[in-house]
Short mmCIF file of N, CA and C in Angstrom, two decimals:
data_model
loop_
_atom_site.label_atom_id
_atom_site.label_comp_id
_atom_site.label_asym_id
_atom_site.label_seq_id
_atom_site.Cartn_x
_atom_site.Cartn_y
_atom_site.Cartn_z
N GLU A 163 -14.92 -15.60 0.15
CA GLU A 163 -13.90 -14.57 0.00
C GLU A 163 -14.56 -13.20 0.08
N CYS A 164 -13.87 -12.30 0.67
CA CYS A 164 -14.39 -10.96 0.87
C CYS A 164 -13.70 -10.00 -0.09
N SER A 165 -14.46 -9.16 -0.73
CA SER A 165 -13.85 -8.19 -1.64
C SER A 165 -14.59 -6.87 -1.54
N ARG A 166 -13.84 -5.82 -1.35
CA ARG A 166 -14.42 -4.47 -1.34
C ARG A 166 -13.39 -3.55 -1.96
N PRO A 167 -13.81 -2.65 -2.85
CA PRO A 167 -12.83 -1.73 -3.42
C PRO A 167 -12.22 -0.86 -2.33
N SER A 168 -10.96 -0.52 -2.52
CA SER A 168 -10.27 0.34 -1.57
C SER A 168 -10.97 1.69 -1.52
N ARG A 169 -11.25 2.15 -0.30
CA ARG A 169 -11.86 3.46 -0.13
C ARG A 169 -10.84 4.37 0.51
N GLY A 170 -10.06 5.04 -0.29
CA GLY A 170 -9.06 5.95 0.25
C GLY A 170 -9.73 7.09 1.00
N ALA A 171 -8.96 7.78 1.81
CA ALA A 171 -9.51 8.83 2.65
C ALA A 171 -9.48 10.20 1.98
N ARG A 172 -9.00 10.31 0.77
CA ARG A 172 -8.73 11.60 0.14
C ARG A 172 -9.86 12.63 0.26
N GLY A 173 -11.03 12.31 -0.20
CA GLY A 173 -12.11 13.30 -0.16
C GLY A 173 -12.64 13.56 1.23
N ALA A 174 -12.72 12.53 2.03
CA ALA A 174 -13.33 12.67 3.35
C ALA A 174 -12.52 13.53 4.30
N VAL A 175 -11.21 13.44 4.25
CA VAL A 175 -10.38 14.11 5.25
C VAL A 175 -10.51 15.62 5.18
N ASN A 176 -10.69 16.18 4.01
CA ASN A 176 -10.72 17.63 3.87
C ASN A 176 -12.02 18.28 4.34
N ARG A 177 -13.08 17.54 4.46
CA ARG A 177 -14.35 18.17 4.83
C ARG A 177 -15.05 17.51 6.00
N GLU A 178 -14.54 16.44 6.50
CA GLU A 178 -15.18 15.75 7.60
C GLU A 178 -14.20 15.53 8.74
N ARG A 179 -14.74 15.25 9.92
CA ARG A 179 -13.91 14.88 11.07
C ARG A 179 -13.65 13.38 10.95
N VAL A 180 -12.39 13.03 10.74
CA VAL A 180 -12.03 11.66 10.43
C VAL A 180 -11.03 11.12 11.43
N GLY A 181 -11.27 9.90 11.90
CA GLY A 181 -10.32 9.19 12.75
C GLY A 181 -9.54 8.19 11.94
N TRP A 182 -8.33 7.90 12.40
CA TRP A 182 -7.42 7.03 11.67
C TRP A 182 -6.84 6.04 12.68
N LEU A 183 -7.30 4.80 12.66
CA LEU A 183 -6.87 3.78 13.61
C LEU A 183 -6.06 2.72 12.89
N GLY A 184 -4.76 2.78 13.06
CA GLY A 184 -3.89 1.78 12.46
C GLY A 184 -3.62 0.65 13.43
N GLY A 185 -3.24 -0.49 12.88
CA GLY A 185 -2.92 -1.63 13.73
C GLY A 185 -2.56 -2.84 12.90
N THR A 186 -2.08 -3.83 13.59
CA THR A 186 -1.76 -5.09 12.91
C THR A 186 -3.04 -5.82 12.55
N PHE A 187 -4.03 -5.76 13.44
CA PHE A 187 -5.31 -6.43 13.23
C PHE A 187 -5.10 -7.91 12.88
N ASP A 188 -4.39 -8.60 13.76
CA ASP A 188 -4.02 -10.00 13.52
C ASP A 188 -4.46 -10.88 14.69
N PRO A 189 -5.75 -11.10 14.82
CA PRO A 189 -6.88 -10.61 14.01
C PRO A 189 -7.48 -9.35 14.63
N ILE A 190 -8.36 -8.72 13.86
CA ILE A 190 -9.14 -7.62 14.42
C ILE A 190 -10.10 -8.23 15.44
N HIS A 191 -10.39 -7.49 16.51
CA HIS A 191 -11.31 -8.01 17.54
C HIS A 191 -12.15 -6.87 18.09
N VAL A 192 -13.06 -7.22 18.99
CA VAL A 192 -14.01 -6.25 19.52
C VAL A 192 -13.30 -5.10 20.24
N GLY A 193 -12.14 -5.33 20.81
CA GLY A 193 -11.39 -4.25 21.46
C GLY A 193 -11.02 -3.16 20.48
N HIS A 194 -10.62 -3.53 19.27
CA HIS A 194 -10.31 -2.54 18.24
C HIS A 194 -11.56 -1.72 17.90
N LEU A 195 -12.68 -2.42 17.75
CA LEU A 195 -13.93 -1.74 17.40
C LEU A 195 -14.39 -0.84 18.55
N ASP A 196 -14.18 -1.28 19.79
CA ASP A 196 -14.54 -0.46 20.94
C ASP A 196 -13.71 0.83 21.00
N VAL A 197 -12.41 0.72 20.71
CA VAL A 197 -11.55 1.91 20.69
C VAL A 197 -12.02 2.87 19.60
N ALA A 198 -12.33 2.33 18.42
CA ALA A 198 -12.81 3.17 17.32
C ALA A 198 -14.12 3.86 17.70
N ALA A 199 -15.03 3.12 18.34
CA ALA A 199 -16.32 3.69 18.74
C ALA A 199 -16.14 4.75 19.83
N ALA A 200 -15.26 4.48 20.80
CA ALA A 200 -15.02 5.45 21.88
C ALA A 200 -14.42 6.74 21.33
N ALA A 201 -13.46 6.61 20.43
CA ALA A 201 -12.85 7.80 19.82
C ALA A 201 -13.87 8.55 18.98
N ARG A 202 -14.68 7.82 18.25
CA ARG A 202 -15.72 8.47 17.43
C ARG A 202 -16.65 9.29 18.30
N ALA A 203 -17.09 8.72 19.42
CA ALA A 203 -18.01 9.42 20.31
C ALA A 203 -17.32 10.61 20.99
N ALA A 204 -16.11 10.39 21.51
CA ALA A 204 -15.40 11.44 22.25
C ALA A 204 -15.02 12.61 21.36
N LEU A 205 -14.68 12.33 20.11
CA LEU A 205 -14.19 13.37 19.21
C LEU A 205 -15.22 13.82 18.18
N MET A 206 -16.42 13.25 18.25
CA MET A 206 -17.49 13.56 17.31
C MET A 206 -17.03 13.38 15.86
N LEU A 207 -16.48 12.21 15.58
CA LEU A 207 -15.96 11.92 14.26
C LEU A 207 -17.06 11.44 13.33
N ASP A 208 -16.95 11.82 12.07
CA ASP A 208 -17.89 11.34 11.06
C ASP A 208 -17.56 9.91 10.65
N HIS A 209 -16.28 9.64 10.53
CA HIS A 209 -15.81 8.32 10.10
C HIS A 209 -14.54 7.96 10.84
N VAL A 210 -14.30 6.67 10.96
CA VAL A 210 -13.03 6.18 11.48
C VAL A 210 -12.50 5.17 10.46
N TYR A 211 -11.29 5.43 9.99
CA TYR A 211 -10.63 4.50 9.07
C TYR A 211 -9.84 3.47 9.86
N LEU A 212 -10.01 2.21 9.51
CA LEU A 212 -9.20 1.12 10.03
C LEU A 212 -8.10 0.88 9.02
N VAL A 213 -6.85 0.92 9.49
CA VAL A 213 -5.71 0.89 8.58
C VAL A 213 -4.76 -0.23 8.97
N PRO A 214 -4.89 -1.40 8.33
CA PRO A 214 -3.98 -2.50 8.66
C PRO A 214 -2.54 -2.17 8.25
N ALA A 215 -1.61 -2.46 9.16
CA ALA A 215 -0.18 -2.24 8.90
C ALA A 215 0.37 -3.42 8.10
N ARG A 216 1.21 -3.12 7.14
CA ARG A 216 1.86 -4.19 6.37
C ARG A 216 2.83 -4.95 7.27
N ILE A 217 3.77 -4.21 7.84
CA ILE A 217 4.75 -4.79 8.75
C ILE A 217 4.79 -3.90 9.99
N PRO A 218 4.27 -4.37 11.12
CA PRO A 218 4.29 -3.53 12.32
C PRO A 218 5.72 -3.38 12.84
N PRO A 219 6.16 -2.15 13.10
CA PRO A 219 7.53 -1.94 13.54
C PRO A 219 7.77 -2.25 15.02
N HIS A 220 6.69 -2.40 15.79
CA HIS A 220 6.82 -2.55 17.24
C HIS A 220 6.53 -3.95 17.75
N ARG A 221 6.35 -4.91 16.86
CA ARG A 221 6.11 -6.29 17.29
C ARG A 221 6.52 -7.24 16.17
N GLY A 222 6.43 -8.51 16.44
CA GLY A 222 6.83 -9.51 15.45
C GLY A 222 5.91 -9.51 14.24
N ALA A 223 6.34 -10.24 13.24
CA ALA A 223 5.57 -10.32 11.99
C ALA A 223 4.20 -10.94 12.25
N PRO A 224 3.17 -10.42 11.60
CA PRO A 224 1.83 -10.98 11.76
C PRO A 224 1.77 -12.43 11.26
N GLN A 225 0.88 -13.21 11.84
CA GLN A 225 0.69 -14.59 11.37
C GLN A 225 -0.12 -14.62 10.08
N ALA A 226 -1.13 -13.77 10.01
CA ALA A 226 -1.99 -13.74 8.82
C ALA A 226 -1.36 -12.86 7.74
N ALA A 227 -1.55 -13.24 6.50
CA ALA A 227 -1.05 -12.47 5.36
C ALA A 227 -1.77 -11.11 5.29
N PRO A 228 -1.12 -10.11 4.69
CA PRO A 228 -1.75 -8.79 4.60
C PRO A 228 -3.14 -8.81 3.97
N ASP A 229 -3.32 -9.55 2.89
CA ASP A 229 -4.64 -9.56 2.24
C ASP A 229 -5.69 -10.23 3.12
N HIS A 230 -5.30 -11.20 3.94
CA HIS A 230 -6.25 -11.83 4.86
C HIS A 230 -6.64 -10.86 5.98
N ARG A 231 -5.66 -10.10 6.49
CA ARG A 231 -5.96 -9.12 7.54
C ARG A 231 -6.85 -8.02 6.98
N LEU A 232 -6.61 -7.60 5.74
CA LEU A 232 -7.47 -6.60 5.11
C LEU A 232 -8.89 -7.14 4.97
N ALA A 233 -9.03 -8.41 4.59
CA ALA A 233 -10.35 -9.02 4.46
C ALA A 233 -11.06 -9.08 5.82
N MET A 234 -10.32 -9.42 6.89
CA MET A 234 -10.92 -9.47 8.22
C MET A 234 -11.40 -8.08 8.66
N VAL A 235 -10.58 -7.06 8.41
CA VAL A 235 -10.94 -5.70 8.78
C VAL A 235 -12.17 -5.25 7.98
N THR A 236 -12.20 -5.57 6.71
CA THR A 236 -13.33 -5.22 5.86
C THR A 236 -14.61 -5.87 6.36
N LEU A 237 -14.54 -7.14 6.72
CA LEU A 237 -15.71 -7.82 7.27
C LEU A 237 -16.17 -7.19 8.59
N ALA A 238 -15.22 -6.85 9.45
CA ALA A 238 -15.56 -6.25 10.75
C ALA A 238 -16.22 -4.88 10.57
N ALA A 239 -15.85 -4.17 9.52
CA ALA A 239 -16.38 -2.81 9.30
C ALA A 239 -17.72 -2.80 8.58
N GLN A 240 -18.08 -3.86 7.93
CA GLN A 240 -19.24 -3.82 7.03
C GLN A 240 -20.57 -3.51 7.71
N ASN A 241 -20.73 -3.80 8.98
CA ASN A 241 -21.99 -3.50 9.66
C ASN A 241 -21.96 -2.19 10.44
N HIS A 242 -20.92 -1.41 10.26
CA HIS A 242 -20.78 -0.12 10.93
C HIS A 242 -20.59 0.95 9.86
N PRO A 243 -21.64 1.66 9.50
CA PRO A 243 -21.54 2.61 8.38
C PRO A 243 -20.53 3.73 8.59
N TRP A 244 -20.13 4.00 9.80
CA TRP A 244 -19.15 5.04 10.10
C TRP A 244 -17.71 4.54 9.99
N LEU A 245 -17.53 3.24 9.84
CA LEU A 245 -16.17 2.69 9.67
C LEU A 245 -15.81 2.62 8.20
N ARG A 246 -14.57 2.92 7.89
CA ARG A 246 -14.01 2.80 6.56
C ARG A 246 -12.73 1.98 6.66
N VAL A 247 -12.27 1.47 5.55
CA VAL A 247 -11.05 0.67 5.52
C VAL A 247 -10.10 1.29 4.51
N SER A 248 -8.84 1.43 4.89
CA SER A 248 -7.81 1.93 3.98
C SER A 248 -6.68 0.91 3.88
N ASP A 249 -6.23 0.70 2.67
CA ASP A 249 -5.11 -0.23 2.45
C ASP A 249 -3.80 0.52 2.19
N ILE A 250 -3.72 1.80 2.55
CA ILE A 250 -2.56 2.62 2.23
C ILE A 250 -1.25 2.03 2.76
N GLU A 251 -1.29 1.42 3.94
CA GLU A 251 -0.06 0.86 4.49
C GLU A 251 0.26 -0.52 3.92
N LEU A 252 -0.71 -1.15 3.30
CA LEU A 252 -0.48 -2.46 2.69
C LEU A 252 0.11 -2.33 1.28
N THR A 253 0.05 -1.14 0.73
CA THR A 253 0.53 -0.94 -0.65
C THR A 253 1.96 -0.42 -0.70
N THR A 254 2.62 -0.36 0.45
CA THR A 254 4.00 0.10 0.49
C THR A 254 4.89 -1.01 1.04
N ASP A 255 6.15 -0.93 0.74
CA ASP A 255 7.11 -1.91 1.25
C ASP A 255 7.64 -1.44 2.60
N GLY A 256 8.12 -2.36 3.37
CA GLY A 256 8.76 -2.02 4.63
C GLY A 256 7.79 -1.83 5.77
N PRO A 257 8.32 -1.47 6.94
CA PRO A 257 7.49 -1.27 8.13
C PRO A 257 6.50 -0.12 7.95
N SER A 258 5.39 -0.22 8.66
CA SER A 258 4.33 0.79 8.60
C SER A 258 4.48 1.76 9.76
N TYR A 259 5.16 2.86 9.50
CA TYR A 259 5.33 3.89 10.52
C TYR A 259 4.28 4.97 10.33
N THR A 260 3.66 5.41 11.44
CA THR A 260 2.62 6.43 11.38
C THR A 260 3.12 7.69 10.69
N TRP A 261 4.34 8.12 11.02
CA TRP A 261 4.89 9.33 10.39
C TRP A 261 4.90 9.20 8.87
N ASP A 262 5.34 8.05 8.36
CA ASP A 262 5.41 7.86 6.91
C ASP A 262 4.01 7.91 6.28
N THR A 263 3.05 7.30 6.95
CA THR A 263 1.68 7.31 6.43
C THR A 263 1.14 8.73 6.41
N LEU A 264 1.38 9.49 7.47
CA LEU A 264 0.92 10.88 7.50
C LEU A 264 1.60 11.69 6.39
N ASP A 265 2.88 11.45 6.16
CA ASP A 265 3.58 12.12 5.06
C ASP A 265 2.94 11.78 3.72
N ARG A 266 2.59 10.50 3.51
CA ARG A 266 1.96 10.09 2.25
C ARG A 266 0.59 10.75 2.09
N LEU A 267 -0.17 10.81 3.18
CA LEU A 267 -1.49 11.45 3.11
C LEU A 267 -1.35 12.94 2.77
N GLU A 268 -0.41 13.60 3.42
CA GLU A 268 -0.19 15.02 3.16
C GLU A 268 0.29 15.24 1.72
N ALA A 269 1.14 14.36 1.22
CA ALA A 269 1.62 14.47 -0.16
C ALA A 269 0.48 14.30 -1.17
N ARG A 270 -0.56 13.60 -0.76
CA ARG A 270 -1.74 13.42 -1.62
C ARG A 270 -2.70 14.59 -1.51
N GLY A 271 -2.32 15.61 -0.74
CA GLY A 271 -3.14 16.80 -0.65
C GLY A 271 -4.13 16.82 0.50
N MET A 272 -4.01 15.90 1.43
CA MET A 272 -4.94 15.87 2.55
C MET A 272 -4.55 16.87 3.62
N THR A 273 -5.56 17.49 4.19
CA THR A 273 -5.35 18.42 5.28
C THR A 273 -5.33 17.62 6.58
N LEU A 274 -4.16 17.51 7.18
CA LEU A 274 -4.02 16.67 8.36
C LEU A 274 -4.69 17.27 9.60
N ARG A 275 -5.04 18.55 9.56
CA ARG A 275 -5.71 19.15 10.71
C ARG A 275 -7.07 18.52 10.98
N SER A 276 -7.68 17.92 9.97
CA SER A 276 -8.98 17.29 10.15
C SER A 276 -8.86 15.80 10.44
N LEU A 277 -7.65 15.32 10.58
CA LEU A 277 -7.40 13.89 10.80
C LEU A 277 -7.03 13.64 12.25
N HIS A 278 -7.73 12.74 12.90
CA HIS A 278 -7.49 12.40 14.30
C HIS A 278 -6.85 11.02 14.36
N VAL A 279 -5.61 10.96 14.76
CA VAL A 279 -4.88 9.69 14.83
C VAL A 279 -5.23 9.01 16.14
N ILE A 280 -5.72 7.79 16.04
CA ILE A 280 -6.11 7.00 17.21
C ILE A 280 -5.13 5.83 17.28
N THR A 281 -4.55 5.63 18.44
CA THR A 281 -3.56 4.56 18.55
C THR A 281 -3.58 3.95 19.94
N GLY A 282 -3.10 2.74 20.05
CA GLY A 282 -2.94 2.11 21.34
C GLY A 282 -1.76 2.72 22.07
N ALA A 283 -1.76 2.62 23.39
CA ALA A 283 -0.68 3.20 24.19
C ALA A 283 0.66 2.61 23.82
N ASP A 284 0.71 1.31 23.53
CA ASP A 284 2.00 0.69 23.19
C ASP A 284 2.58 1.28 21.92
N ALA A 285 1.77 1.40 20.90
CA ALA A 285 2.25 1.97 19.64
C ALA A 285 2.55 3.46 19.79
N PHE A 286 1.75 4.16 20.58
CA PHE A 286 1.99 5.59 20.78
C PHE A 286 3.36 5.82 21.40
N LEU A 287 3.65 5.10 22.47
CA LEU A 287 4.93 5.29 23.15
C LEU A 287 6.10 4.96 22.24
N LEU A 288 5.99 3.89 21.48
CA LEU A 288 7.08 3.53 20.58
C LEU A 288 7.18 4.47 19.38
N THR A 289 6.03 4.85 18.85
CA THR A 289 6.03 5.71 17.66
C THR A 289 6.54 7.10 17.96
N PHE A 290 6.13 7.66 19.07
CA PHE A 290 6.41 9.06 19.32
C PHE A 290 7.50 9.32 20.35
N THR A 291 8.08 8.26 20.90
CA THR A 291 9.22 8.48 21.79
C THR A 291 10.48 7.83 21.26
N ALA A 292 10.37 6.83 20.42
CA ALA A 292 11.54 6.14 19.90
C ALA A 292 11.88 6.57 18.48
N THR A 293 11.27 7.64 18.03
CA THR A 293 11.52 8.12 16.68
C THR A 293 12.52 9.28 16.73
N PRO A 294 13.36 9.40 15.71
CA PRO A 294 14.30 10.53 15.70
C PRO A 294 13.61 11.87 15.48
N ARG A 295 12.37 11.87 15.01
CA ARG A 295 11.65 13.11 14.79
C ARG A 295 11.11 13.61 16.12
N THR A 296 10.99 14.90 16.23
CA THR A 296 10.46 15.45 17.47
C THR A 296 9.03 15.89 17.27
N MET A 297 8.29 15.90 18.36
CA MET A 297 6.90 16.31 18.29
C MET A 297 6.60 17.12 19.53
N GLY A 298 6.08 18.31 19.35
CA GLY A 298 5.66 19.12 20.49
C GLY A 298 4.35 18.61 21.04
N THR A 299 3.94 19.16 22.14
CA THR A 299 2.68 18.72 22.75
C THR A 299 1.49 19.48 22.21
N ASP A 300 1.72 20.56 21.46
CA ASP A 300 0.61 21.31 20.90
C ASP A 300 -0.17 20.44 19.92
N GLY A 301 -1.48 20.42 20.08
CA GLY A 301 -2.32 19.69 19.14
C GLY A 301 -2.52 18.23 19.49
N TRP A 302 -1.95 17.74 20.56
CA TRP A 302 -2.11 16.33 20.94
C TRP A 302 -2.79 16.24 22.28
N ARG A 303 -3.73 15.35 22.39
CA ARG A 303 -4.38 15.14 23.67
C ARG A 303 -4.79 13.69 23.81
N LEU A 304 -4.84 13.23 25.03
CA LEU A 304 -5.24 11.87 25.33
C LEU A 304 -6.75 11.82 25.44
N THR A 305 -7.35 10.82 24.83
CA THR A 305 -8.80 10.68 24.87
C THR A 305 -9.18 9.23 25.09
N ALA A 306 -10.45 9.00 25.41
CA ALA A 306 -11.00 7.66 25.53
C ALA A 306 -10.12 6.76 26.40
N ASP A 307 -9.92 7.16 27.63
CA ASP A 307 -9.11 6.45 28.61
C ASP A 307 -7.65 6.58 28.27
N ASP A 308 -6.88 5.57 28.58
CA ASP A 308 -5.43 5.64 28.39
C ASP A 308 -4.98 4.99 27.08
N TYR A 309 -5.87 4.62 26.21
CA TYR A 309 -5.43 3.84 25.08
C TYR A 309 -5.62 4.47 23.73
N SER A 310 -6.06 5.69 23.63
CA SER A 310 -6.12 6.31 22.31
C SER A 310 -5.62 7.74 22.39
N CYS A 311 -5.11 8.21 21.27
CA CYS A 311 -4.58 9.56 21.22
C CYS A 311 -5.09 10.21 19.96
N SER A 312 -5.33 11.48 20.01
CA SER A 312 -5.88 12.18 18.87
C SER A 312 -5.10 13.45 18.60
N SER A 313 -4.91 13.77 17.33
CA SER A 313 -4.33 15.06 16.98
C SER A 313 -5.47 16.04 16.78
N SER A 314 -5.27 17.26 17.20
CA SER A 314 -6.33 18.29 17.04
C SER A 314 -6.08 19.13 15.81
#
């Protein structure tokens, strides 16, 4: 069994360049780690948080239980000192929407200007085009090929 205390992003976000990669991670695989590494290199990030979604809004329910997916992500991150794991989306009920997570982080006093959201193209299109909220193009740019996006 794998156990690691939750390492929230609170302190790191305000003073470091931090990436935030959410996903179902059912299971986590080398492609996820490659995206995190590419974003880290392209954006000169100090850390990248892997954030398992409790209930992904854009696909069917995960096969693995939330605590098992968190354990898999924790194991995948343990040999990469620049990777961190956050359980923020696993501690809430309902679907894991990026907007809601960003709202929770901001409510905790985090400066979102230092947070770089990294996402797959599928989740990006669904999250930012199928949402009733609007988003301008200022501060958003495509990085690391066609599969990750970062806020500036």
